[in-house]
CSV table of C-alpha atoms in Angstrom, one decimal:
chain,number,residue,atom,x,y,z
A,1,MET,CA,0.0,-0.2,0.1
A,2,VAL,CA,3.0,2.4,0.9
A,3,MET,CA,4.6,1.7,-2.6
A,4,GLY,CA,1.2,2.3,-4.2
A,5,TYR,CA,0.9,5.5,-2.7
A,6,ASP,CA,4.4,6.6,-3.7
A,7,VAL,CA,3.5,5.5,-7.3
A,8,LEU,CA,0.3,7.2,-7.4
A,9,LYS,CA,1.8,10.7,-6.2
A,10,LYS,CA,4.2,10.6,-9.3
A,11,TRP,CA,1.5,9.3,-11.8
A,12,ILE,CA,-1.0,12.1,-10.5
A,13,ARG,CA,1.5,15.0,-11.2
A,14,ARG,CA,2.3,13.7,-14.5
A,15,TYR,CA,-1.3,13.1,-15.6
A,16,GLU,CA,-2.5,16.6,-14.5
A,17,ASP,CA,0.2,18.3,-16.4
A,18,SER,CA,-0.8,16.3,-19.8
A,19,GLN,CA,-4.5,17.2,-19.2
A,20,CYS,CA,-4.0,20.9,-18.2
A,21,ILE,CA,-6.1,20.4,-15.1
A,22,PRO,CA,-6.9,23.7,-13.4
A,23,VAL,CA,-4.6,24.1,-10.4
A,24,SER,CA,-7.2,24.8,-8.0
A,25,ILE,CA,-8.8,21.4,-8.5
A,26,ARG,CA,-5.6,19.3,-8.8
A,27,LEU,CA,-5.1,16.4,-6.3
A,28,SER,CA,-1.4,16.8,-6.5
A,29,GLU,CA,-1.8,20.2,-4.6
A,30,VAL,CA,-2.0,18.4,-1.7
A,31,TYR,CA,1.6,17.4,-2.3
A,32,GLN,CA,2.9,20.9,-2.8
A,33,ASN,CA,3.1,21.7,0.7
A,34,GLU,CA,5.0,19.3,3.1
A,35,GLU,CA,2.4,19.6,6.0
A,36,TYR,CA,-0.3,18.5,3.6
A,37,GLU,CA,1.6,15.7,2.3
A,38,ALA,CA,2.5,14.3,5.7
A,39,LYS,CA,-1.2,14.9,6.8
A,40,CYS,CA,-2.5,12.9,3.5
A,41,LYS,CA,0.0,10.1,4.1
A,42,SER,CA,-0.9,9.9,7.7
A,43,ASP,CA,-4.7,10.2,6.9
A,44,TYR,CA,-4.4,7.1,4.7
A,45,LEU,CA,-2.0,5.1,6.3
A,46,GLN,CA,-3.0,5.7,10.0
A,47,THR,CA,-5.8,7.8,11.0
A,48,ARG,CA,-7.9,6.9,8.3
A,49,ASN,CA,-7.4,3.3,8.6
A,50,ALA,CA,-9.3,3.3,11.9
A,51,ASP,CA,-12.3,4.9,10.1
A,52,PHE,CA,-12.1,2.2,7.3
A,53,ILE,CA,-11.9,-0.6,9.9
A,54,GLU,CA,-14.9,0.9,11.5
A,55,VAL,CA,-17.0,1.0,8.5
A,56,GLY,CA,-15.5,-2.4,7.0
A,57,GLU,CA,-13.6,-0.6,4.3
A,58,VAL,CA,-10.1,-2.1,4.6
A,59,PRO,CA,-9.1,-4.1,1.8
A,60,TYR,CA,-8.5,-8.0,2.1
A,61,VAL,CA,-6.5,-9.7,-0.6
A,62,ILE,CA,-6.5,-13.2,-2.0
A,63,SER,CA,-3.6,-13.8,-4.1
A,64,PHE,CA,-2.9,-16.3,-6.8
A,65,SER,CA,-0.3,-16.9,-9.3
A,66,PHE,CA,0.0,-18.3,-12.9
A,67,ARG,CA,3.3,-19.9,-12.0
A,68,HIS,CA,2.0,-23.1,-10.5
A,69,ASP,CA,5.0,-25.2,-10.5
A,70,TYR,CA,7.9,-22.6,-10.5
A,71,LEU,CA,11.0,-23.0,-8.4
A,72,PRO,CA,11.2,-19.4,-7.1
A,73,MET,CA,7.5,-19.6,-5.7
A,74,TRP,CA,8.3,-22.9,-4.2
A,75,GLY,CA,11.0,-21.4,-2.4
A,76,LEU,CA,9.3,-18.4,-1.2
A,77,TYR,CA,5.7,-19.4,-0.7
A,78,GLY,CA,5.7,-23.3,-0.6
A,79,ASP,CA,7.9,-23.9,2.7
A,80,LYS,CA,11.1,-24.2,0.6
A,81,GLY,CA,9.6,-27.0,-1.5
A,82,LYS,CA,7.9,-29.0,1.6
A,83,GLY,CA,4.4,-27.5,1.0
A,84,VAL,CA,1.9,-28.2,-1.6
A,85,CYS,CA,0.3,-25.8,-4.5
A,86,LEU,CA,-3.3,-25.6,-4.9
A,87,LYS,CA,-4.5,-25.2,-8.8
A,88,PHE,CA,-7.9,-23.5,-9.2
A,89,ALA,CA,-9.9,-22.7,-12.2
A,90,LEU,CA,-9.9,-19.1,-12.7
A,91,SER,CA,-13.3,-19.2,-14.3
A,92,GLU,CA,-14.8,-20.9,-11.1
A,93,LEU,CA,-13.1,-18.1,-9.0
A,94,GLN,CA,-14.8,-15.4,-10.7
A,95,SER,CA,-17.9,-16.3,-8.7
A,96,LEU,CA,-16.3,-14.6,-5.8
A,97,THR,CA,-18.6,-11.5,-6.9
A,98,SER,CA,-17.8,-9.7,-3.5
A,99,SER,CA,-14.4,-8.8,-4.8
A,100,LEU,CA,-12.7,-6.6,-7.2
A,101,PRO,CA,-10.5,-9.2,-9.3
A,102,GLY,CA,-7.5,-8.2,-11.4
A,103,LEU,CA,-3.9,-8.8,-12.4
A,104,VAL,CA,-1.4,-7.2,-10.2
A,105,ASN,CA,0.5,-4.1,-11.9
A,106,TYR,CA,4.2,-4.3,-11.8
A,107,CYS,CA,5.5,-0.9,-11.5
A,108,GLY,CA,8.9,0.6,-10.8
A,109,ARG,CA,9.4,3.9,-9.2
A,110,THR,CA,9.7,5.4,-12.4
A,111,ASN,CA,7.7,3.2,-14.8
A,112,LEU,CA,4.0,3.7,-14.2
A,113,GLU,CA,2.5,2.3,-17.4
A,114,GLY,CA,0.9,-0.7,-15.7
A,115,PHE,CA,-1.0,1.6,-13.2
A,116,LYS,CA,-2.1,4.1,-16.0
A,117,ASN,CA,-5.6,3.0,-17.4
A,118,THR,CA,-6.9,2.2,-13.6
A,119,MET,CA,-5.6,5.6,-12.5
A,120,GLU,CA,-7.2,7.7,-15.4
A,121,PHE,CA,-10.6,6.0,-14.4
A,122,MET,CA,-10.4,6.9,-10.9
A,123,TYR,CA,-9.2,10.4,-11.5
A,124,GLY,CA,-11.9,10.9,-14.2
A,125,CYS,CA,-14.7,9.9,-11.5
A,126,TYR,CA,-13.2,12.6,-9.3
A,127,MET,CA,-13.4,15.3,-12.0
A,128,ARG,CA,-16.9,14.2,-13.0
A,129,GLU,CA,-18.2,14.7,-9.3
A,130,LEU,CA,-16.8,18.3,-9.2
A,131,LYS,CA,-19.3,20.9,-8.5
A,132,ASP,CA,-17.1,24.1,-8.4
A,133,MET,CA,-13.4,25.0,-9.2
A,134,GLU,CA,-12.5,25.3,-5.5
A,135,VAL,CA,-11.9,22.0,-3.7
A,136,PRO,CA,-11.2,22.0,-0.2
A,137,VAL,CA,-7.8,20.3,1.3
A,138,GLU,CA,-9.8,17.8,3.0
A,139,THR,CA,-11.8,16.9,-0.2
A,140,LYS,CA,-8.6,16.3,-2.2
A,141,ILE,CA,-7.3,14.0,1.0
A,142,ARG,CA,-10.3,12.1,0.8
A,143,GLU,CA,-10.4,11.5,-2.9
A,144,LEU,CA,-6.8,10.6,-2.7
A,145,ALA,CA,-7.6,8.2,-0.1
A,146,THR,CA,-10.3,6.5,-2.1
A,147,ILE,CA,-8.0,6.3,-5.0
A,148,CYS,CA,-5.3,4.6,-3.0
A,149,LEU,CA,-7.6,2.1,-1.3
A,150,THR,CA,-9.1,1.0,-4.6
A,151,THR,CA,-5.7,0.9,-6.5
A,152,ALA,CA,-3.0,0.4,-4.2
A,153,PRO,CA,-3.8,-3.3,-3.4
A,154,PHE,CA,-3.1,-4.0,-7.1
A,155,VAL,CA,0.5,-2.5,-7.3
A,156,LYS,CA,3.8,-4.2,-6.5
A,157,HIS,CA,7.2,-3.7,-7.5
A,158,LYS,CA,8.6,-4.8,-10.9
A,159,ASP,CA,11.1,-7.1,-9.2
A,160,TYR,CA,8.5,-9.4,-8.3
A,161,GLN,CA,6.7,-9.7,-12.0
A,162,TYR,CA,8.1,-13.2,-12.2
A,163,GLU,CA,5.3,-14.2,-9.7
A,164,LYS,CA,2.6,-13.2,-12.5
A,165,GLU,CA,0.0,-12.5,-9.3
A,166,TYR,CA,-3.6,-12.3,-9.6
A,167,ARG,CA,-5.6,-10.9,-6.7
A,168,PHE,CA,-9.1,-10.7,-5.5
A,169,VAL,CA,-9.8,-7.7,-3.2
A,170,PHE,CA,-12.5,-7.7,-0.8
A,171,TYR,CA,-14.2,-4.4,0.5
A,172,ASN,CA,-17.5,-4.1,2.5
A,173,TRP,CA,-18.7,-1.3,0.4
A,174,TYR,CA,-18.4,-3.7,-2.7
A,175,ASN,CA,-20.2,-6.4,-1.0
A,176,GLN,CA,-23.9,-6.1,-0.2
A,177,ARG,CA,-23.9,-8.6,2.3
A,178,LYS,CA,-21.1,-7.3,4.2
A,179,ILE,CA,-17.9,-9.2,5.0
A,180,SER,CA,-17.6,-10.8,8.5
A,181,MET,CA,-15.5,-9.2,11.2
A,182,PRO,CA,-11.9,-10.3,11.0
A,183,SER,CA,-10.2,-13.0,12.8
A,184,HIS,CA,-6.8,-12.5,13.6
A,185,LYS,CA,-3.5,-14.9,13.3
A,186,THR,CA,-0.1,-14.6,14.4
A,187,SER,CA,3.0,-14.0,12.0
A,188,ILE,CA,6.6,-13.3,12.8
A,189,TYR,CA,6.3,-10.3,15.0
A,190,LYS,CA,2.9,-9.4,13.7
A,191,ILE,CA,-0.7,-9.9,14.8
A,192,LEU,CA,-2.6,-10.0,11.2
A,193,PRO,CA,-6.4,-9.6,10.6
A,194,TYR,CA,-8.1,-11.6,8.1
A,195,ILE,CA,-11.6,-12.5,6.8
A,196,GLU,CA,-12.6,-16.1,5.8
A,197,VAL,CA,-13.8,-16.5,2.1
A,198,ALA,CA,-15.4,-19.5,1.0
A,199,ILE,CA,-13.8,-20.8,-2.4
A,200,PRO,CA,-16.2,-23.1,-4.2
A,201,VAL,CA,-14.9,-26.8,-4.1
A,202,LYS,CA,-15.3,-27.2,-7.9
A,203,ALA,CA,-12.9,-24.5,-8.3
A,204,LEU,CA,-10.0,-27.0,-7.1
A,205,GLN,CA,-8.4,-28.6,-10.2
A,206,GLY,CA,-5.3,-30.1,-8.7
A,207,ILE,CA,-2.7,-30.5,-5.9
A,208,ILE,CA,0.9,-30.4,-6.6
A,209,ILE,CA,3.2,-32.0,-4.1
A,210,GLY,CA,6.4,-30.0,-3.4
A,211,PRO,CA,9.6,-30.9,-4.9
A,212,ASP,CA,11.3,-31.5,-1.5
A,213,VAL,CA,8.7,-33.9,-0.3
A,214,ASN,CA,8.6,-37.7,-0.2
A,215,PHE,CA,5.9,-37.9,-2.8
A,216,ASP,CA,4.9,-41.7,-2.0
A,217,VAL,CA,4.1,-40.9,1.7
A,218,MET,CA,2.4,-37.6,1.2
A,219,LYS,CA,0.1,-38.6,-1.7
A,220,HIS,CA,-1.6,-41.1,0.3
A,221,VAL,CA,-2.3,-38.3,3.0
A,222,VAL,CA,-3.8,-35.7,0.6
A,223,ARG,CA,-5.7,-38.4,-1.4
A,224,LYS,CA,-7.4,-39.7,1.8
A,225,GLU,CA,-8.2,-35.8,2.5
A,226,LEU,CA,-9.6,-35.7,-0.9
A,227,GLU,CA,-11.7,-38.8,-0.6
A,228,GLU,CA,-13.3,-37.6,2.5
A,229,CYS,CA,-14.3,-34.4,1.0
A,230,ARG,CA,-15.7,-36.6,-1.9
A,231,LEU,CA,-13.2,-35.0,-4.3
A,232,ASN,CA,-11.4,-36.6,-6.9
A,233,ALA,CA,-8.1,-38.2,-5.4
A,234,GLY,CA,-6.4,-38.7,-8.8
A,235,MET,CA,-5.6,-34.8,-9.0
A,236,VAL,CA,-2.7,-35.3,-6.8
A,237,THR,CA,0.7,-35.0,-8.9
A,238,LYS,CA,4.3,-34.6,-8.2
A,239,SER,CA,6.2,-31.3,-8.7
A,240,ARG,CA,8.3,-31.6,-11.9
A,241,ILE,CA,11.1,-29.6,-10.3
A,242,SER,CA,14.4,-30.9,-9.7
A,243,TYR,CA,15.0,-29.5,-6.2
A,244,ARG,CA,18.0,-29.3,-3.9
A,245,ASN,CA,17.5,-27.5,-0.5
A,246,ASN,CA,21.1,-27.1,0.0
């Protein structure tokens, strides 16, 4: 989210210049004053977080990848080759209608092309809602926070583009049934909030056993679990990666 904010800051200034938007309504005016910029960033990343949590507008993200049997992914996310990879059909995941789905935009600090279309749309919404040519700083800050909230979850640094990530982002304001109150889990030095989302069973297309696991032992465990859930036990396969953990 912080990187999304920084990318946004550069993009907005460039876009406003190219469109000759009047200075009095430019969102980038918030950034021309260090005090306002600090307030804007603080409002979004700290103060406004409390408000978002209160009304359920904090984004929650489910991350998938088109790299289903890929050595760097096993190293980073698959317990160093000792885990499993769950393969899902994207068409079946589209039934998660309470979310905004989309590919991650891999942007460097200067390369904003992957961000462009989304940001043009969001800024255009802001422009269409204007009623006058004098916009209070507080309004600009609110608009910036809304743009960040909607777009920043889909931004990642270009160094991670090998992941080919696809995300579903959940907001309460996008979900008529309202998402449940978050539960919490522990991570290294952190307590992380999360929400439970039901993924359709029919979306599961296969399970790949990690390359650093005894496949013959693990496949029996996984297949038993699948049979108990009345799923096809034949969907279990072994990673094709030739893996060494030293």
